[in-house]
């Protein structure tokens, strides 16, 4: 499929999606979300792909949902059209998605990063939920995922004041796994993808599902899910190979089976 608002390329076993509306600071309009979710679904279905990196430009990962597209919507159009619903497809993928954030990740941009499985950021990154300045509130997870990730007080401060977190503060708040120099961001994200690509794809998917259960269910249900998935790895040849390789003191050769 020919895309107009994203650039898609494959680096080895890692898919790379660059948000590409630089003049609008990668504002997330409905076309971009449709193209992004289409590309992520295609990577999920591609047996050669182990992980996907989603990134923007050095100036902006994404400055939010497209305000100009939203501005004229009535309540009925917003609510019954449910224009945020298609975004959920990002969080429903089986393969790990790494958000590589440089510059602004605001509003829907911050929410998109949080829908990904892990976030690394450049030293110039700025995360924020400034919707309050537009007379609205976050609508794609910014009151829910953000609160679970960084806690109530910090989430309240960001959402009620629109205050941004710089890269260091985002790392302290556990919003990002780590901060790297802006020039190294893409390489570091791709390296992470390469490391994941050395593992068993079905087992990686089970690990991702288990961690996500911690954010979506109670502890009791999450622990049950984890145990079922753990036992589920025993149905794979890769689990057998991994443990045999350990005993033989050699590197495992996973076959994704
Ligand atoms: N939607 C639409 N266009 C946007 C945009 C957005 N979210 N963010 C930036 N742009 C556009 C600007 O309108 C501008 O376009 P023109 O050149 O045609 O005027 C272009 O991108 C460059 O932006 P600026 O000139 O404003 O750049 P700057 O460097 O001076 O400021 C900024 C950068 C601080 C990020 C500023 O652009 C800004 O505040 N953007 C809006 C951030 C925001 O409020 N995001 C939340 C959106 S609502 C949301 O996301 C709801 C949700 O939860 C789903």
mmCIF file of C-alpha atoms and ligand atoms in Angstrom:
data_model
loop_
_atom_site.group_PDB
_atom_site.id
_atom_site.type_symbol
_atom_site.label_atom_id
_atom_site.label_comp_id
_atom_site.label_asym_id
_atom_site.label_seq_id
_atom_site.Cartn_x
_atom_site.Cartn_y
_atom_site.Cartn_z
ATOM 1 C CA UNK A 1 0.000 0.000 0.000
ATOM 2 C CA UNK A 2 1.288 3.485 -0.853
ATOM 3 C CA UNK A 3 1.287 5.690 2.233
ATOM 4 C CA UNK A 4 1.204 9.492 2.241
ATOM 5 C CA UNK A 5 1.594 10.362 5.916
ATOM 6 C CA UNK A 6 4.093 7.720 7.065
ATOM 7 C CA UNK A 7 7.328 6.267 5.702
ATOM 8 C CA UNK A 8 7.725 2.535 6.092
ATOM 9 C CA UNK A 9 10.868 0.476 5.672
ATOM 10 C CA UNK A 10 12.190 -2.819 6.960
ATOM 11 C CA UNK A 11 15.620 -3.063 8.615
ATOM 12 C CA UNK A 12 16.504 -6.744 8.890
ATOM 13 C CA UNK A 13 13.802 -8.228 11.085
ATOM 14 C CA UNK A 14 12.652 -4.875 12.428
ATOM 15 C CA UNK A 15 9.891 -2.794 10.861
ATOM 16 C CA UNK A 16 10.390 0.964 10.916
ATOM 17 C CA UNK A 17 7.500 3.410 10.681
ATOM 18 C CA UNK A 18 8.287 7.131 10.555
ATOM 19 C CA UNK A 19 5.410 9.520 11.084
ATOM 20 C CA UNK A 20 5.724 11.942 8.185
ATOM 21 C CA UNK A 21 3.743 15.155 8.429
ATOM 22 C CA UNK A 22 6.729 17.295 9.423
ATOM 23 C CA UNK A 23 5.084 20.637 8.540
ATOM 24 C CA UNK A 24 2.285 19.878 11.034
ATOM 25 C CA UNK A 25 4.740 18.442 13.611
ATOM 26 C CA UNK A 26 3.276 15.014 12.811
ATOM 27 C CA UNK A 27 -0.180 15.971 14.056
ATOM 28 C CA UNK A 28 -2.190 12.757 14.071
ATOM 29 C CA UNK A 29 -5.033 13.166 11.600
ATOM 30 C CA UNK A 30 -7.367 10.318 10.664
ATOM 31 C CA UNK A 31 -5.387 9.489 7.520
ATOM 32 C CA UNK A 32 -2.159 9.121 9.501
ATOM 33 C CA UNK A 33 -3.811 6.912 12.124
ATOM 34 C CA UNK A 34 -5.382 4.748 9.373
ATOM 35 C CA UNK A 35 -2.023 4.375 7.617
ATOM 36 C CA UNK A 36 -0.109 3.729 10.844
ATOM 37 C CA UNK A 37 -2.524 1.045 12.019
ATOM 38 C CA UNK A 38 -2.521 -0.548 8.551
ATOM 39 C CA UNK A 39 1.311 -0.680 8.548
ATOM 40 C CA UNK A 40 1.397 -2.130 12.075
ATOM 41 C CA UNK A 41 -1.164 -4.804 11.150
ATOM 42 C CA UNK A 42 0.896 -5.732 8.073
ATOM 43 C CA UNK A 43 4.039 -6.081 10.217
ATOM 44 C CA UNK A 44 2.094 -8.211 12.724
ATOM 45 C CA UNK A 45 1.173 -10.555 9.878
ATOM 46 C CA UNK A 46 4.698 -10.706 8.397
ATOM 47 C CA UNK A 47 6.543 -13.774 9.723
ATOM 48 C CA UNK A 48 9.932 -12.147 9.047
ATOM 49 C CA UNK A 49 9.271 -9.219 11.372
ATOM 50 C CA UNK A 50 10.080 -9.505 15.074
ATOM 51 C CA UNK A 51 9.484 -5.951 16.338
ATOM 52 C CA UNK A 52 8.513 -2.526 15.060
ATOM 53 C CA UNK A 53 9.981 0.909 15.775
ATOM 54 C CA UNK A 54 7.671 3.916 15.504
ATOM 55 C CA UNK A 55 9.376 7.285 15.330
ATOM 56 C CA UNK A 56 8.933 10.867 14.125
ATOM 57 C CA UNK A 57 11.426 13.610 13.346
ATOM 58 C CA UNK A 58 14.054 15.214 15.582
ATOM 59 C CA UNK A 59 11.596 18.056 16.262
ATOM 60 C CA UNK A 60 8.422 16.074 16.902
ATOM 61 C CA UNK A 61 7.356 12.516 17.530
ATOM 62 C CA UNK A 62 3.824 13.926 17.248
ATOM 63 C CA UNK A 63 2.344 17.186 18.555
ATOM 64 C CA UNK A 64 -1.031 15.587 19.213
ATOM 65 C CA UNK A 65 -4.272 14.742 17.503
ATOM 66 C CA UNK A 66 -4.851 17.095 14.575
ATOM 67 C CA UNK A 67 -6.524 20.102 16.175
ATOM 68 C CA UNK A 68 -7.574 21.541 12.819
ATOM 69 C CA UNK A 69 -9.371 18.298 11.925
ATOM 70 C CA UNK A 70 -11.138 18.178 15.307
ATOM 71 C CA UNK A 71 -11.963 21.845 15.758
ATOM 72 C CA UNK A 72 -15.351 21.915 14.034
ATOM 73 C CA UNK A 73 -16.730 18.616 15.366
ATOM 74 C CA UNK A 74 -19.946 18.744 17.378
ATOM 75 C CA UNK A 75 -20.461 16.507 20.426
ATOM 76 C CA UNK A 76 -22.613 14.173 18.350
ATOM 77 C CA UNK A 77 -20.018 13.935 15.567
ATOM 78 C CA UNK A 78 -17.215 13.306 18.078
ATOM 79 C CA UNK A 79 -19.089 10.831 20.240
ATOM 80 C CA UNK A 80 -21.043 8.840 17.662
ATOM 81 C CA UNK A 81 -18.299 9.093 15.028
ATOM 82 C CA UNK A 82 -15.942 7.848 17.789
ATOM 83 C CA UNK A 83 -12.917 9.103 15.889
ATOM 84 C CA UNK A 84 -10.473 7.918 18.562
ATOM 85 C CA UNK A 85 -11.625 4.279 18.306
ATOM 86 C CA UNK A 86 -9.303 3.390 15.381
ATOM 87 C CA UNK A 87 -6.272 4.392 17.504
ATOM 88 C CA UNK A 88 -6.853 1.342 19.717
ATOM 89 C CA UNK A 89 -5.497 -0.885 16.939
ATOM 90 C CA UNK A 90 -1.993 0.257 17.924
ATOM 91 C CA UNK A 91 -2.386 -1.264 21.390
ATOM 92 C CA UNK A 92 -3.866 -4.484 20.001
ATOM 93 C CA UNK A 93 -0.810 -5.691 18.100
ATOM 94 C CA UNK A 94 0.923 -8.941 19.076
ATOM 95 C CA UNK A 95 4.480 -7.936 18.197
ATOM 96 C CA UNK A 96 6.422 -5.482 20.353
ATOM 97 C CA UNK A 97 6.306 -1.848 19.269
ATOM 98 C CA UNK A 98 9.106 0.462 20.362
ATOM 99 C CA UNK A 99 8.367 4.195 20.376
ATOM 100 C CA UNK A 100 11.503 6.225 19.643
ATOM 101 C CA UNK A 101 10.578 9.745 20.722
ATOM 102 C CA UNK A 102 12.506 12.909 19.871
ATOM 103 C CA UNK A 103 11.102 16.402 20.315
ATOM 104 C CA UNK A 104 7.446 16.900 21.127
ATOM 105 C CA UNK A 105 5.213 14.017 22.202
ATOM 106 C CA UNK A 106 2.129 15.996 23.159
ATOM 107 C CA UNK A 107 -1.505 15.063 23.635
ATOM 108 C CA UNK A 108 -2.254 12.220 21.242
ATOM 109 C CA UNK A 109 1.501 12.010 20.550
ATOM 110 C CA UNK A 110 2.213 11.170 24.190
ATOM 111 C CA UNK A 111 -0.777 8.810 24.141
ATOM 112 C CA UNK A 112 0.512 7.078 21.004
ATOM 113 C CA UNK A 113 3.923 6.593 22.656
ATOM 114 C CA UNK A 114 2.187 5.053 25.696
ATOM 115 C CA UNK A 115 0.194 2.666 23.463
ATOM 116 C CA UNK A 116 3.541 1.281 22.311
ATOM 117 C CA UNK A 117 5.200 -1.403 24.417
ATOM 118 C CA UNK A 118 8.272 0.503 25.387
ATOM 119 C CA UNK A 119 9.442 4.047 24.933
ATOM 120 C CA UNK A 120 12.970 5.310 24.559
ATOM 121 C CA UNK A 121 13.528 8.994 24.039
ATOM 122 C CA UNK A 122 16.084 11.505 22.888
ATOM 123 C CA UNK A 123 17.552 14.066 25.255
ATOM 124 C CA UNK A 124 15.441 16.768 23.537
ATOM 125 C CA UNK A 125 12.119 14.968 24.114
ATOM 126 C CA UNK A 126 9.181 16.760 25.715
ATOM 127 C CA UNK A 127 6.129 14.845 26.880
ATOM 128 C CA UNK A 128 2.864 16.557 27.720
ATOM 129 C CA UNK A 129 -0.911 16.379 27.812
ATOM 130 C CA UNK A 130 -1.758 20.012 26.981
ATOM 131 C CA UNK A 131 -5.405 19.364 26.040
ATOM 132 C CA UNK A 132 -6.552 21.432 29.026
ATOM 133 C CA UNK A 133 -5.228 24.528 27.196
ATOM 134 C CA UNK A 134 -7.611 23.714 24.331
ATOM 135 C CA UNK A 135 -10.577 23.384 26.648
ATOM 136 C CA UNK A 136 -10.621 19.602 26.403
ATOM 137 C CA UNK A 137 -9.044 16.552 28.049
ATOM 138 C CA UNK A 138 -6.922 13.653 26.787
ATOM 139 C CA UNK A 139 -9.037 11.177 24.829
ATOM 140 C CA UNK A 140 -6.690 8.386 23.749
ATOM 141 C CA UNK A 141 -5.445 7.089 27.098
ATOM 142 C CA UNK A 142 -3.792 10.165 28.574
ATOM 143 C CA UNK A 143 -5.759 10.032 31.809
ATOM 144 C CA UNK A 144 -5.569 6.228 32.071
ATOM 145 C CA UNK A 145 -2.243 4.914 30.761
ATOM 146 C CA UNK A 146 -0.368 7.992 32.009
ATOM 147 C CA UNK A 147 -1.790 7.612 35.530
ATOM 148 C CA UNK A 148 -0.903 3.916 35.647
ATOM 149 C CA UNK A 149 2.613 4.660 34.389
ATOM 150 C CA UNK A 150 3.622 7.716 36.408
ATOM 151 C CA UNK A 151 1.105 7.810 39.274
ATOM 152 C CA UNK A 152 -1.797 10.059 40.211
ATOM 153 C CA UNK A 153 -0.012 13.199 41.407
ATOM 154 C CA UNK A 154 2.303 13.539 38.425
ATOM 155 C CA UNK A 155 -0.514 12.678 35.990
ATOM 156 C CA UNK A 156 -2.789 15.254 37.642
ATOM 157 C CA UNK A 157 -0.071 17.878 37.383
ATOM 158 C CA UNK A 158 0.487 17.195 33.679
ATOM 159 C CA UNK A 159 -3.190 16.923 32.710
ATOM 160 C CA UNK A 160 -4.525 19.784 34.858
ATOM 161 C CA UNK A 161 -1.752 22.283 34.063
ATOM 162 C CA UNK A 162 -0.539 21.133 30.643
ATOM 163 C CA UNK A 163 3.020 21.148 32.036
ATOM 164 C CA UNK A 164 5.519 19.184 29.945
ATOM 165 C CA UNK A 165 8.096 16.687 31.208
ATOM 166 C CA UNK A 166 11.565 16.903 29.685
ATOM 167 C CA UNK A 167 13.493 13.723 28.906
ATOM 168 C CA UNK A 168 15.174 13.447 32.308
ATOM 169 C CA UNK A 169 11.916 13.990 34.168
ATOM 170 C CA UNK A 170 10.187 11.450 31.908
ATOM 171 C CA UNK A 171 12.855 8.892 32.780
ATOM 172 C CA UNK A 172 12.554 9.643 36.512
ATOM 173 C CA UNK A 173 8.774 9.249 36.216
ATOM 174 C CA UNK A 174 9.154 5.845 34.463
ATOM 175 C CA UNK A 175 7.444 7.125 31.344
ATOM 176 C CA UNK A 176 10.473 6.049 29.291
ATOM 177 C CA UNK A 177 12.860 3.136 29.587
ATOM 178 C CA UNK A 178 15.881 5.328 28.876
ATOM 179 C CA UNK A 179 17.189 8.548 27.370
ATOM 180 C CA UNK A 180 19.796 8.640 24.600
ATOM 181 C CA UNK A 181 21.446 11.460 22.618
ATOM 182 C CA UNK A 182 19.153 12.567 19.811
ATOM 183 C CA UNK A 183 21.646 11.502 17.108
ATOM 184 C CA UNK A 184 21.690 7.923 18.469
ATOM 185 C CA UNK A 185 17.941 7.526 18.978
ATOM 186 C CA UNK A 186 17.076 5.562 15.867
ATOM 187 C CA UNK A 187 20.154 3.310 16.113
ATOM 188 C CA UNK A 188 19.385 2.523 19.756
ATOM 189 C CA UNK A 189 15.737 1.763 18.967
ATOM 190 C CA UNK A 190 16.711 -0.484 16.055
ATOM 191 C CA UNK A 191 19.300 -2.243 18.258
ATOM 192 C CA UNK A 192 16.573 -2.951 20.787
ATOM 193 C CA UNK A 193 14.476 -4.393 17.959
ATOM 194 C CA UNK A 194 17.435 -6.528 16.794
ATOM 195 C CA UNK A 195 17.920 -7.905 20.306
ATOM 196 C CA UNK A 196 14.236 -8.851 20.500
ATOM 197 C CA UNK A 197 14.562 -10.429 17.032
ATOM 198 C CA UNK A 198 17.081 -12.932 18.444
ATOM 199 C CA UNK A 199 14.370 -14.400 20.703
ATOM 200 C CA UNK A 200 11.447 -16.668 19.899
ATOM 201 C CA UNK A 201 8.628 -14.633 18.312
ATOM 202 C CA UNK A 202 5.766 -16.586 19.908
ATOM 203 C CA UNK A 203 7.417 -16.430 23.332
ATOM 204 C CA UNK A 204 8.063 -12.685 22.969
ATOM 205 C CA UNK A 205 4.367 -12.249 22.146
ATOM 206 C CA UNK A 206 3.436 -14.199 25.292
ATOM 207 C CA UNK A 207 5.760 -12.056 27.426
ATOM 208 C CA UNK A 208 4.215 -8.881 25.985
ATOM 209 C CA UNK A 209 0.699 -10.180 26.629
ATOM 210 C CA UNK A 210 1.587 -11.053 30.222
ATOM 211 C CA UNK A 211 3.044 -7.606 30.987
ATOM 212 C CA UNK A 212 0.077 -5.862 29.387
ATOM 213 C CA UNK A 213 -2.229 -7.890 31.636
ATOM 214 C CA UNK A 214 -0.664 -5.994 34.562
ATOM 215 C CA UNK A 215 -2.111 -2.784 33.142
ATOM 216 C CA UNK A 216 -5.469 -4.140 32.096
ATOM 217 C CA UNK A 217 -6.634 -6.477 34.869
ATOM 218 C CA UNK A 218 -6.498 -7.047 38.606
ATOM 219 C CA UNK A 219 -3.372 -8.571 40.173
ATOM 220 C CA UNK A 220 -5.187 -11.891 40.683
ATOM 221 C CA UNK A 221 -6.282 -12.101 37.033
ATOM 222 C CA UNK A 222 -2.877 -10.900 35.858
ATOM 223 C CA UNK A 223 -1.081 -13.579 37.857
ATOM 224 C CA UNK A 224 -3.416 -16.257 36.431
ATOM 225 C CA UNK A 225 -2.800 -14.945 32.909
ATOM 226 C CA UNK A 226 0.946 -14.944 33.521
ATOM 227 C CA UNK A 227 0.936 -18.529 34.799
ATOM 228 C CA UNK A 228 -1.167 -19.780 31.877
ATOM 229 C CA UNK A 229 1.180 -18.073 29.433
ATOM 230 C CA UNK A 230 4.233 -19.399 31.288
ATOM 231 C CA UNK A 231 2.869 -22.956 31.014
ATOM 232 C CA UNK A 232 1.945 -22.110 27.415
ATOM 233 C CA UNK A 233 5.635 -21.636 26.588
ATOM 234 C CA UNK A 234 6.048 -25.332 27.443
ATOM 235 C CA UNK A 235 3.983 -26.104 24.329
ATOM 236 C CA UNK A 236 6.622 -24.462 22.124
ATOM 237 C CA UNK A 237 9.670 -26.106 20.590
ATOM 238 C CA UNK A 238 11.550 -22.899 21.349
ATOM 239 C CA UNK A 239 11.152 -23.351 25.124
ATOM 240 C CA UNK A 240 12.527 -26.891 24.771
ATOM 241 C CA UNK A 241 15.416 -25.589 22.637
ATOM 242 C CA UNK A 242 16.157 -22.717 25.052
ATOM 243 C CA UNK A 243 16.459 -24.996 28.052
ATOM 244 C CA UNK A 244 18.396 -27.660 26.107
ATOM 245 C CA UNK A 245 20.841 -25.005 24.856
ATOM 246 C CA UNK A 246 21.390 -23.814 28.430
ATOM 247 C CA UNK A 247 22.243 -27.358 29.539
ATOM 248 C CA UNK A 248 24.540 -27.841 26.507
ATOM 249 C CA UNK A 249 26.271 -24.483 27.179
ATOM 250 C CA UNK A 250 25.494 -23.185 23.673
ATOM 251 C CA UNK A 251 23.377 -20.391 22.200
ATOM 252 C CA UNK A 252 19.777 -21.363 21.484
ATOM 253 C CA UNK A 253 18.524 -21.492 17.916
ATOM 254 C CA UNK A 254 14.907 -20.478 18.053
ATOM 255 C CA UNK A 255 12.646 -21.529 15.185
ATOM 256 C CA UNK A 256 9.539 -19.533 16.161
ATOM 257 C CA UNK A 257 7.665 -22.747 16.808
HETATM 258 N N1 LIG B 1 -2.756 19.751 15.277
HETATM 259 C C1 LIG B 1 -2.712 20.409 14.098
HETATM 260 N N2 LIG B 1 -1.661 21.154 13.711
HETATM 261 C C2 LIG B 1 -0.618 21.264 14.564
HETATM 262 C C3 LIG B 1 -0.599 20.603 15.804
HETATM 263 C C4 LIG B 1 -1.736 19.820 16.171
HETATM 264 N N3 LIG B 1 -1.799 19.104 17.298
HETATM 265 N N4 LIG B 1 0.563 20.904 16.439
HETATM 266 C C5 LIG B 1 1.240 21.708 15.600
HETATM 267 N N5 LIG B 1 0.539 21.926 14.465
HETATM 268 C C6 LIG B 1 0.917 22.731 13.310
HETATM 269 C C7 LIG B 1 0.789 24.220 13.602
HETATM 270 O O1 LIG B 1 -0.546 24.647 13.435
HETATM 271 C C8 LIG B 1 1.724 24.784 12.576
HETATM 272 O O2 LIG B 1 1.076 24.791 11.332
HETATM 273 P P1 LIG B 1 1.116 26.131 10.375
HETATM 274 O O3 LIG B 1 2.569 26.259 10.017
HETATM 275 O O4 LIG B 1 0.247 25.740 9.223
HETATM 276 O O5 LIG B 1 0.615 27.243 11.208
HETATM 277 C C9 LIG B 1 2.838 23.768 12.504
HETATM 278 O O6 LIG B 1 2.299 22.559 13.046
HETATM 279 C C10 LIG B 1 4.056 24.134 13.349
HETATM 280 O O7 LIG B 1 3.599 24.414 14.660
HETATM 281 P P2 LIG B 1 4.014 25.747 15.476
HETATM 282 O O8 LIG B 1 4.213 26.885 14.540
HETATM 283 O O9 LIG B 1 2.998 25.936 16.558
HETATM 284 O O10 LIG B 1 5.425 25.271 16.049
HETATM 285 P P3 LIG B 1 6.145 25.786 17.372
HETATM 286 O O11 LIG B 1 7.519 25.208 17.331
HETATM 287 O O12 LIG B 1 5.992 27.252 17.535
HETATM 288 O O13 LIG B 1 5.318 25.116 18.599
HETATM 289 C C11 LIG B 1 4.203 23.279 19.722
HETATM 290 C C12 LIG B 1 5.344 23.725 18.762
HETATM 291 C C13 LIG B 1 4.491 23.799 21.139
HETATM 292 C C14 LIG B 1 4.207 21.753 19.725
HETATM 293 C C15 LIG B 1 2.839 23.843 19.221
HETATM 294 O O14 LIG B 1 2.715 23.522 17.833
HETATM 295 C C16 LIG B 1 1.648 23.276 19.918
HETATM 296 O O15 LIG B 1 1.364 23.690 21.024
HETATM 297 N N6 LIG B 1 0.925 22.344 19.286
HETATM 298 C C17 LIG B 1 -0.311 21.788 19.813
HETATM 299 C C18 LIG B 1 -0.042 20.786 20.924
HETATM 300 C C19 LIG B 1 -1.361 20.278 21.487
HETATM 301 O O16 LIG B 1 -2.160 21.030 22.020
HETATM 302 N N7 LIG B 1 -1.570 18.954 21.376
HETATM 303 C C20 LIG B 1 -2.795 18.305 21.854
HETATM 304 C C21 LIG B 1 -3.764 18.111 20.721
HETATM 305 S S1 LIG B 1 -5.373 17.559 21.278
HETATM 306 C C22 LIG B 1 -5.202 15.876 21.452
HETATM 307 O O17 LIG B 1 -4.171 15.289 21.184
HETATM 308 C C23 LIG B 1 -6.459 15.156 21.932
HETATM 309 C C24 LIG B 1 -6.269 13.723 22.279
HETATM 310 O O18 LIG B 1 -5.985 13.381 23.412
HETATM 311 C C25 LIG B 1 -6.539 12.675 21.310
#
